[in-house]
Coordinates of C-alpha atoms in Angstrom, one line a residue:
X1 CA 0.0 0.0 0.0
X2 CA 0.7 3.5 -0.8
X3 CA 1.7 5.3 2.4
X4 CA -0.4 7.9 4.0
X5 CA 0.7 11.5 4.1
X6 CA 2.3 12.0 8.2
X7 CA -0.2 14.6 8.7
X8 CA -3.3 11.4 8.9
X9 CA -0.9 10.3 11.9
X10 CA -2.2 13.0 14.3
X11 CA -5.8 12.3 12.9
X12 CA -8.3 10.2 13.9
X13 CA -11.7 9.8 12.2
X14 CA -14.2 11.2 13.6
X15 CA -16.1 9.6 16.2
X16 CA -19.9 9.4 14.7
X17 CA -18.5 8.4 12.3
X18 CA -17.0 4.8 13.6
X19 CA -19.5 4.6 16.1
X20 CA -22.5 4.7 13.8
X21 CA -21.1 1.8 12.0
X22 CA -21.3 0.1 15.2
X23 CA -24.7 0.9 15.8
X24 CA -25.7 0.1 12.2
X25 CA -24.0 -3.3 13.1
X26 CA -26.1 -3.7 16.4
X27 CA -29.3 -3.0 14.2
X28 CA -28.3 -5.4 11.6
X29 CA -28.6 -7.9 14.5
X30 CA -31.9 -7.2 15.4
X31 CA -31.0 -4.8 18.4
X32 CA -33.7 -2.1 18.4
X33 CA -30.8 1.0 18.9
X34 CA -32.7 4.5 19.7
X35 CA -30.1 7.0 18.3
X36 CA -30.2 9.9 20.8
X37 CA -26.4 10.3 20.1
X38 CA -26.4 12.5 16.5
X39 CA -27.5 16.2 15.8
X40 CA -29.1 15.7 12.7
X41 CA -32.7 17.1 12.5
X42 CA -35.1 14.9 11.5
X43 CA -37.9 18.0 10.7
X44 CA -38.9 18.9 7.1
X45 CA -37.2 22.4 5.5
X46 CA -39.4 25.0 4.8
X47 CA -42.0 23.6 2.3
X48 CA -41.7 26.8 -0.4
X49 CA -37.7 25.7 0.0
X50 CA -38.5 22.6 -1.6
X51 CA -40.8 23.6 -3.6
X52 CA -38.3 26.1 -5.3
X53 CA -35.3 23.5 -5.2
X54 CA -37.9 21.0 -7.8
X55 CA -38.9 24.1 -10.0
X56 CA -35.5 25.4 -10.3
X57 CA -34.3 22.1 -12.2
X58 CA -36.2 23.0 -15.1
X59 CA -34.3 26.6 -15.6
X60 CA -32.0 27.3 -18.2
X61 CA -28.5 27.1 -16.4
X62 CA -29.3 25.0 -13.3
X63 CA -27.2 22.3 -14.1
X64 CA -24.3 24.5 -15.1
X65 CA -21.3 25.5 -12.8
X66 CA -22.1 28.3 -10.5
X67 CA -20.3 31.3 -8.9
X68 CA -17.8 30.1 -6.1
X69 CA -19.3 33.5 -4.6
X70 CA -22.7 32.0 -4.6
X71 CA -25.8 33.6 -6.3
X72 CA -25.6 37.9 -5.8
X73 CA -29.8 36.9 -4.5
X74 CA -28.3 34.8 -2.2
X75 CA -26.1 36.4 -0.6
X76 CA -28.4 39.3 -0.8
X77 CA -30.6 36.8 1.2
X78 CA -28.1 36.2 4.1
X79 CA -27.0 39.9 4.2
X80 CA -31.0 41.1 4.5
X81 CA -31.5 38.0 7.1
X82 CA -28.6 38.9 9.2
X83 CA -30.2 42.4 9.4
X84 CA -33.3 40.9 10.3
X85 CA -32.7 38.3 12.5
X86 CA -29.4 40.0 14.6
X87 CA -29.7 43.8 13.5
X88 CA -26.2 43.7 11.8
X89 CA -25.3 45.6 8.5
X90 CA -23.2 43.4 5.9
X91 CA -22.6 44.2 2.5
X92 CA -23.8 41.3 0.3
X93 CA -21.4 41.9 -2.1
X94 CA -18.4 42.2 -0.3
X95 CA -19.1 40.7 3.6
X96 CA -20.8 37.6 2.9
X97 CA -19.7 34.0 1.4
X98 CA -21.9 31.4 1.3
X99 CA -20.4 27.9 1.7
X100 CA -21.0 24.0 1.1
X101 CA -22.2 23.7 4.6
X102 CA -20.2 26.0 8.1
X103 CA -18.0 23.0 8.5
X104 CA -16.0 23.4 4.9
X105 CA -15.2 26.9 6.3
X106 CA -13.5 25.3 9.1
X107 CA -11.0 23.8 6.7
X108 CA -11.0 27.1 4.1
X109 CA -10.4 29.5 7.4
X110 CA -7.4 27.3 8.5
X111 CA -6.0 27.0 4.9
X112 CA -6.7 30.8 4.7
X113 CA -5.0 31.7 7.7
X114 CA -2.3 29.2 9.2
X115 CA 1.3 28.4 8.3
X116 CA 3.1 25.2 9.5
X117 CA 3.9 25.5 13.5
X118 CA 0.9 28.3 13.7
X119 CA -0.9 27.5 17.0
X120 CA -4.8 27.8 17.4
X121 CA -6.9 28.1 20.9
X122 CA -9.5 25.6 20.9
X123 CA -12.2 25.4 23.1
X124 CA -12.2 21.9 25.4
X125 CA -14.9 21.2 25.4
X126 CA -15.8 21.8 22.1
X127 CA -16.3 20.9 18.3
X128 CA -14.4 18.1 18.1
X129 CA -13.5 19.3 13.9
X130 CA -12.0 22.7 15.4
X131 CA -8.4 20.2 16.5
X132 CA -8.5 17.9 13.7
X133 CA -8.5 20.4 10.9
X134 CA -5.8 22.0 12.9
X135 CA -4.0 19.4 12.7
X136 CA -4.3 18.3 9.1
X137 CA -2.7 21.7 8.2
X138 CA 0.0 21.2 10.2
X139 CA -0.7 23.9 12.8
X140 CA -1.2 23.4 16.8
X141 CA -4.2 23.3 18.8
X142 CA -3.9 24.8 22.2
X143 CA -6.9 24.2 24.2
X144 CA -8.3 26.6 26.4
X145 CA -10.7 25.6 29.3
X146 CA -14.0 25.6 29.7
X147 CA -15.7 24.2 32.9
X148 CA -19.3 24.3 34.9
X149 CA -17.9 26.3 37.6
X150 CA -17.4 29.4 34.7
X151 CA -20.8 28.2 33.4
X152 CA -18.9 26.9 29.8
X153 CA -17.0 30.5 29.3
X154 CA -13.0 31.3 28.9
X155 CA -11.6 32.7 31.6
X156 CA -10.0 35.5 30.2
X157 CA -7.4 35.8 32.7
X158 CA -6.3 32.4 32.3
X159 CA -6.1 33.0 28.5
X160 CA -3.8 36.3 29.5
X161 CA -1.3 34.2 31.2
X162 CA -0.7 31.6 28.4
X163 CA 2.1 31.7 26.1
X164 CA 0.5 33.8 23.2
X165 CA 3.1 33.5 20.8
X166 CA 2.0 31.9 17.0
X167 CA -0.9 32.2 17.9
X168 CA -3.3 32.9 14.9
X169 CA -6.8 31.7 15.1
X170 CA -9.4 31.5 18.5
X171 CA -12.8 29.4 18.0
X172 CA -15.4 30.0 19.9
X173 CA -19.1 28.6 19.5
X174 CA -22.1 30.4 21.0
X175 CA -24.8 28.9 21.7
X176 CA -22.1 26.4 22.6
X177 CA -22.3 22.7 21.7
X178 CA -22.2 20.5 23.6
X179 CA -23.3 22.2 26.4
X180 CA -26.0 24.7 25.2
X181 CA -24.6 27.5 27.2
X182 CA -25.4 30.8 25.8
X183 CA -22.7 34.1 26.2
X184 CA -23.7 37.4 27.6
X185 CA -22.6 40.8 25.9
X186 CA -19.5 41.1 28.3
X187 CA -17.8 38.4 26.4
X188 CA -18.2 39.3 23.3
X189 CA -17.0 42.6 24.3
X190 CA -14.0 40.8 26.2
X191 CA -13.3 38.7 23.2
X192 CA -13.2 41.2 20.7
X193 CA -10.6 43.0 22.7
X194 CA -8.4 40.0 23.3
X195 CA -8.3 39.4 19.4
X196 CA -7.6 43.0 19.0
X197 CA -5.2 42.9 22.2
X198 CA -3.1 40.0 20.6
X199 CA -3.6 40.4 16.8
X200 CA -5.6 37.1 17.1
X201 CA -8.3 36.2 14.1
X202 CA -11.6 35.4 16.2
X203 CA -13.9 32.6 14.2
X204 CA -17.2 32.1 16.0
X205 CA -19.1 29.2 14.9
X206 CA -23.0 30.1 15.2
X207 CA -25.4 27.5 13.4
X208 CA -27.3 27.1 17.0
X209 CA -28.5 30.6 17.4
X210 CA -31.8 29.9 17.1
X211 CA -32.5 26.8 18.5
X212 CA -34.6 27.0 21.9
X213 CA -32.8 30.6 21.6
X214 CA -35.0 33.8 22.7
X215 CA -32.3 36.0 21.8
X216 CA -29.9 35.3 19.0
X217 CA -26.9 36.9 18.5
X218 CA -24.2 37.6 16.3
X219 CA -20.8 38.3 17.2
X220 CA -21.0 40.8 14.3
X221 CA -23.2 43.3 16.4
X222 CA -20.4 44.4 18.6
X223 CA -18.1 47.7 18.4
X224 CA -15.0 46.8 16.1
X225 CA -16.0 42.8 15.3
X226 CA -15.1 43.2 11.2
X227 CA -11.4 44.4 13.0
X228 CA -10.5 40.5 14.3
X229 CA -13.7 38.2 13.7
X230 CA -15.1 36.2 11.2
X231 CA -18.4 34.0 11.6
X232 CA -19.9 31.0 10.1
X233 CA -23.3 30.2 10.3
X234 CA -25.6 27.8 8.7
X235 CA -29.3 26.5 7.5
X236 CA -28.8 22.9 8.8
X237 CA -30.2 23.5 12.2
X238 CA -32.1 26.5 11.9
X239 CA -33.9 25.1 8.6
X240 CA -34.0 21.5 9.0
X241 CA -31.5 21.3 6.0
X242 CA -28.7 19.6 7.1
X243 CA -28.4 17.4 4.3
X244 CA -28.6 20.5 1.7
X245 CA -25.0 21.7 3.0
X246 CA -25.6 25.4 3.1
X247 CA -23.6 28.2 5.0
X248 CA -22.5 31.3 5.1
X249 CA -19.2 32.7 6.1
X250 CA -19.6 36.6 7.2
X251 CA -16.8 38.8 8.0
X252 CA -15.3 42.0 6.7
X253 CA -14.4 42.3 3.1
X254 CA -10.6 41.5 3.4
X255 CA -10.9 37.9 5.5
X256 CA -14.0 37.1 2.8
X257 CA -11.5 37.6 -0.2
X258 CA -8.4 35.4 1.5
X259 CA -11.1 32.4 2.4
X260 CA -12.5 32.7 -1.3
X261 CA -9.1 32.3 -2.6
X262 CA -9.2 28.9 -0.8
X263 CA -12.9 28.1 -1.7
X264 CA -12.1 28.8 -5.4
X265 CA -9.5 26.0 -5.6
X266 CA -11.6 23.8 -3.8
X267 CA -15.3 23.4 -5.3
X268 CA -16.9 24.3 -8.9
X269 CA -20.1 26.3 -6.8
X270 CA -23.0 25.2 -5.0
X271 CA -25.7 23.3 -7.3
X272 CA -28.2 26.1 -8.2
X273 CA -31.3 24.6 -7.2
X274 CA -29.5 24.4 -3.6
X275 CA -29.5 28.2 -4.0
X276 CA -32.3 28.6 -4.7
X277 CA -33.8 27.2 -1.9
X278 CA -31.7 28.7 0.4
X279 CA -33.1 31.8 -1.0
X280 CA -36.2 31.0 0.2
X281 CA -35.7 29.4 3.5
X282 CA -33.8 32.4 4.7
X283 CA -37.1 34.6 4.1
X284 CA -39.1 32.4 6.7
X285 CA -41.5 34.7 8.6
X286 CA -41.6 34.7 12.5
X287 CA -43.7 31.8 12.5
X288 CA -41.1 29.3 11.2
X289 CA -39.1 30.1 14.5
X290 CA -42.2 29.6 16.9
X291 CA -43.0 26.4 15.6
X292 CA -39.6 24.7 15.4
X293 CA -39.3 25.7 18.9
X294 CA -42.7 24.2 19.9
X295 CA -41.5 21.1 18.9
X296 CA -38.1 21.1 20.3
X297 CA -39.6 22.1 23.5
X298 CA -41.7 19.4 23.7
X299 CA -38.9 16.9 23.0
X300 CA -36.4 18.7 25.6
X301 CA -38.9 18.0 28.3
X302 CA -38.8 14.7 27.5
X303 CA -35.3 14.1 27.3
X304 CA -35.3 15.6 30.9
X305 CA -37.5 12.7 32.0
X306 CA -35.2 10.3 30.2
X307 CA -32.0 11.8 32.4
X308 CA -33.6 11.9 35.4
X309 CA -34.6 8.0 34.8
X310 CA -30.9 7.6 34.3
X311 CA -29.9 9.6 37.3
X312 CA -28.3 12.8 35.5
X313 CA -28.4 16.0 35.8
X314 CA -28.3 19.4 33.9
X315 CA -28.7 22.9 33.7
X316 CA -32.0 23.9 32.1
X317 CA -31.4 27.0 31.9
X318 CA -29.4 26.3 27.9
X319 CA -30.0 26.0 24.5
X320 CA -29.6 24.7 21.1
X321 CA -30.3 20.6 20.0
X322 CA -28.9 19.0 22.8
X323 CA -29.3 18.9 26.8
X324 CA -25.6 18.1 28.2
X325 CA -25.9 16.0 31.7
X326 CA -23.8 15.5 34.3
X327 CA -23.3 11.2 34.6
X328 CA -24.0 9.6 38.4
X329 CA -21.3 9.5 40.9
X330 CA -18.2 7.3 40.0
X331 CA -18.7 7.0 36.2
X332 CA -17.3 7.8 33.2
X333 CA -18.9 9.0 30.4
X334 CA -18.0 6.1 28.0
X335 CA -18.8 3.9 30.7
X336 CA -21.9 5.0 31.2
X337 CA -22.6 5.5 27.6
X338 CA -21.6 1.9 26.8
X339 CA -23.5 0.6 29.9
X340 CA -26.9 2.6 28.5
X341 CA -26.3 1.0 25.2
X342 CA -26.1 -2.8 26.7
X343 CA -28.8 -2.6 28.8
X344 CA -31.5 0.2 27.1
X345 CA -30.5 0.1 22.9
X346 CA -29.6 3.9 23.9
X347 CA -26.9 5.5 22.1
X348 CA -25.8 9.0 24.0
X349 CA -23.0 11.0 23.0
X350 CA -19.8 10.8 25.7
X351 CA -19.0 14.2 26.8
X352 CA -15.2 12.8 26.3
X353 CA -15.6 13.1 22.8
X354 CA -15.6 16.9 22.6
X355 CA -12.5 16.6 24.7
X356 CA -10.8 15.9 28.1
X357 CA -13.2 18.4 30.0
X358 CA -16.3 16.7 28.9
X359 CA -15.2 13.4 31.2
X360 CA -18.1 12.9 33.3
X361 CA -21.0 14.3 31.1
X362 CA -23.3 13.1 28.4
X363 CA -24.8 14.5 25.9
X364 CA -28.9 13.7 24.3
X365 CA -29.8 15.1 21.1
X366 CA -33.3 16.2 20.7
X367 CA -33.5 15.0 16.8
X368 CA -35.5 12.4 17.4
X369 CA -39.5 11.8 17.2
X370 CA -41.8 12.6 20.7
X371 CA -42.5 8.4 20.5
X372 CA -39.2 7.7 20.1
X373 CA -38.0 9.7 23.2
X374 CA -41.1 8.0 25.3
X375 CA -39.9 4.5 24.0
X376 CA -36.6 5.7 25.9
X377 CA -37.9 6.4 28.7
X378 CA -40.3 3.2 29.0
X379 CA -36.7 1.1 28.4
X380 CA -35.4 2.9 31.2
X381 CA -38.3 3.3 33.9

């Protein structure tokens, strides 16, 4: 065999991934598995999405190669829904790139951005994707901490006493996943000003904004955010359309242009009937909001039942797809994960697997049917 370039030896593939094999397995063998382990949304996208994704495919053009920009409507679209929905002015021309789903921005950012021996502060816990891409471009992940007792934030004075040096890139994801906690308006102030303080880019992952969320926010709303920060964002969770791979990339004019250069070397454009959609998902009225929350409150308070039946607890005071829960006394997460799984046909997420700090927790997705959840439960009780 061929061998493997040295920068797969410091990569491992990514957890769901191997572990849903295993559960496929499980369920090849006649073991009813209940999947509350994956944050994939299992609702429909907007109907008049769809509806414009079909009629599309009959356009002269749609089958072409599109702009690696994106259609000017849509990112027209995300500029006028980022005024809407978070009050912040972007120029769709010039501010706005719309991507084959957030998580290729991870990868384009890095390229954009990092040199070999660069370092980037990671969150732990966090996106597990944030190290590995880090890694596969031959830069250095530094994890900062994040822990209960700071309710999930960086402690800033922590981060002031670490060796700065090479340090290009800070992610940070709020509404965080896994652990739903939402920041106030003093950290993105603080933020900001460490970025600025320490010539640091600052990428803030948002796709859970407005998930169980009352109040979204954009990091872009804040005094001198175009200086140091860039945001992706994306219609997988707030539209149901995961599988579409749509996102957006927002961010002054200058970052846009070096992650395009990336992005133009790396796809042909997003299929045009994929646009179009977009288009129309992104002009959802109020009521779009109100009743994919109704349903994903009805499913958290479920998932509560199902943790107290396991003797966990949580904050519910958090947001987003998933409730993050505190295993019983004298377990670890895969343990107990693995234990749920034997006995119940459960699979939970370990808190491990979004990194060391996550030892001791669980997470449960909410993407999963109001019978389904009860099913749980009924294992369990």
């Amino acid at each position: 065999m061929i061998e493997v370039a040295k920068r797969l030896n410091h990569v491992e593939e990514y957890y769901f991934s191997k572990k849903l094999r295993e559960v496929a397995f499980l369920k090849s063998q006649g073991k009813p598995i209940i999947n509350l382990g994956i944050g994939s949304p299992d609702l429909t996208p907007p109907f008049k999405a769809t509806m414009l994704l079909k009629d599309s495919l009959d356009e002269e053009g749609a089958s072409q190669y599109q702009s690696y920009k994106g259609l000017p409507e849509l990112r027209e679209a995300i500029a006028d829904f980022y005024s809407t929905r978070y009050k912040v002015n972007l120029s769709g021309q010039t501010e706005v790139l719309p991507l084959m789903g957030s998580k290729e921005g991870i990868m384009h950012i890095s390229l954009a951005f990092l040199n070999k021996g660069d370092k980037v502060l990671i969150p732990n816990p966090g996106y597990p994707t944030y190290a590995a891409v880090t890694k596969l471009v031959e830069a250095k992940p530094v994890f900062y901490d994040l822990n209960e007792e700071n309710n999930w934030l960086p402690d800033f004075v922590a981060l002031e006493r670490m060796n700065l040096t090479k340090v290009k890139i800070m992610w940070i994801n709020y509404p965080h996943m896994p652990t739903g906690t939402n920041a106030p308006n003093k950290f993105y102030d603080e933020v900001i000003a460490f970025g600025k303080r320490h010539n640091i880019l600052i990428v803030n992952d948002n796709p859970y904004s407005f998930v169980l969320n009352k109040k979204p926010i954009s990091i872009m709303r804040y005094n001198n955010a175009k200086d140091v920060c860039l945001e992706l964002n994306s219609l997988s969770k707030t539209f149901n359309m995961a599988g579409w791979r749509v996102g957006m990339l927002v961010g002054d004019f200058k970052y846009i242009d070096a992650v395009l250069k990336v992005k133009s070397n790396m796809d042909s454009g997003m299929f045009y009937g994929i646009q179009k959609g977009a288009i129309e998902a992104l002009q959802c009225s109020d009521m779009w909001f109100v009743s994919l929350n109704s349903v994903y409150e009805l499913r958290r308070e479920l998932i509560w039942q199902l943790a107290d039946a396991l003797n966990c607890t949580y904050d519910k005071d958090t947001t987003g797809l998933f409730v993050w829960a505190k295993v019983p006394p004298l377990l670890k997460s895969e343990e107990f994960t693995d234990l749920v799984l034997k006995e119940y046909a459960i699979f939970l997420a370990p808190g491990t697997v979004f990194g060391s700090n996550g030892e001791g927790y669980v997470r449960f997705s909410l993407c999963a049917p109001e019978e389904i959840i009860k099913e749980a439960i009924a294992r369990v009780k």
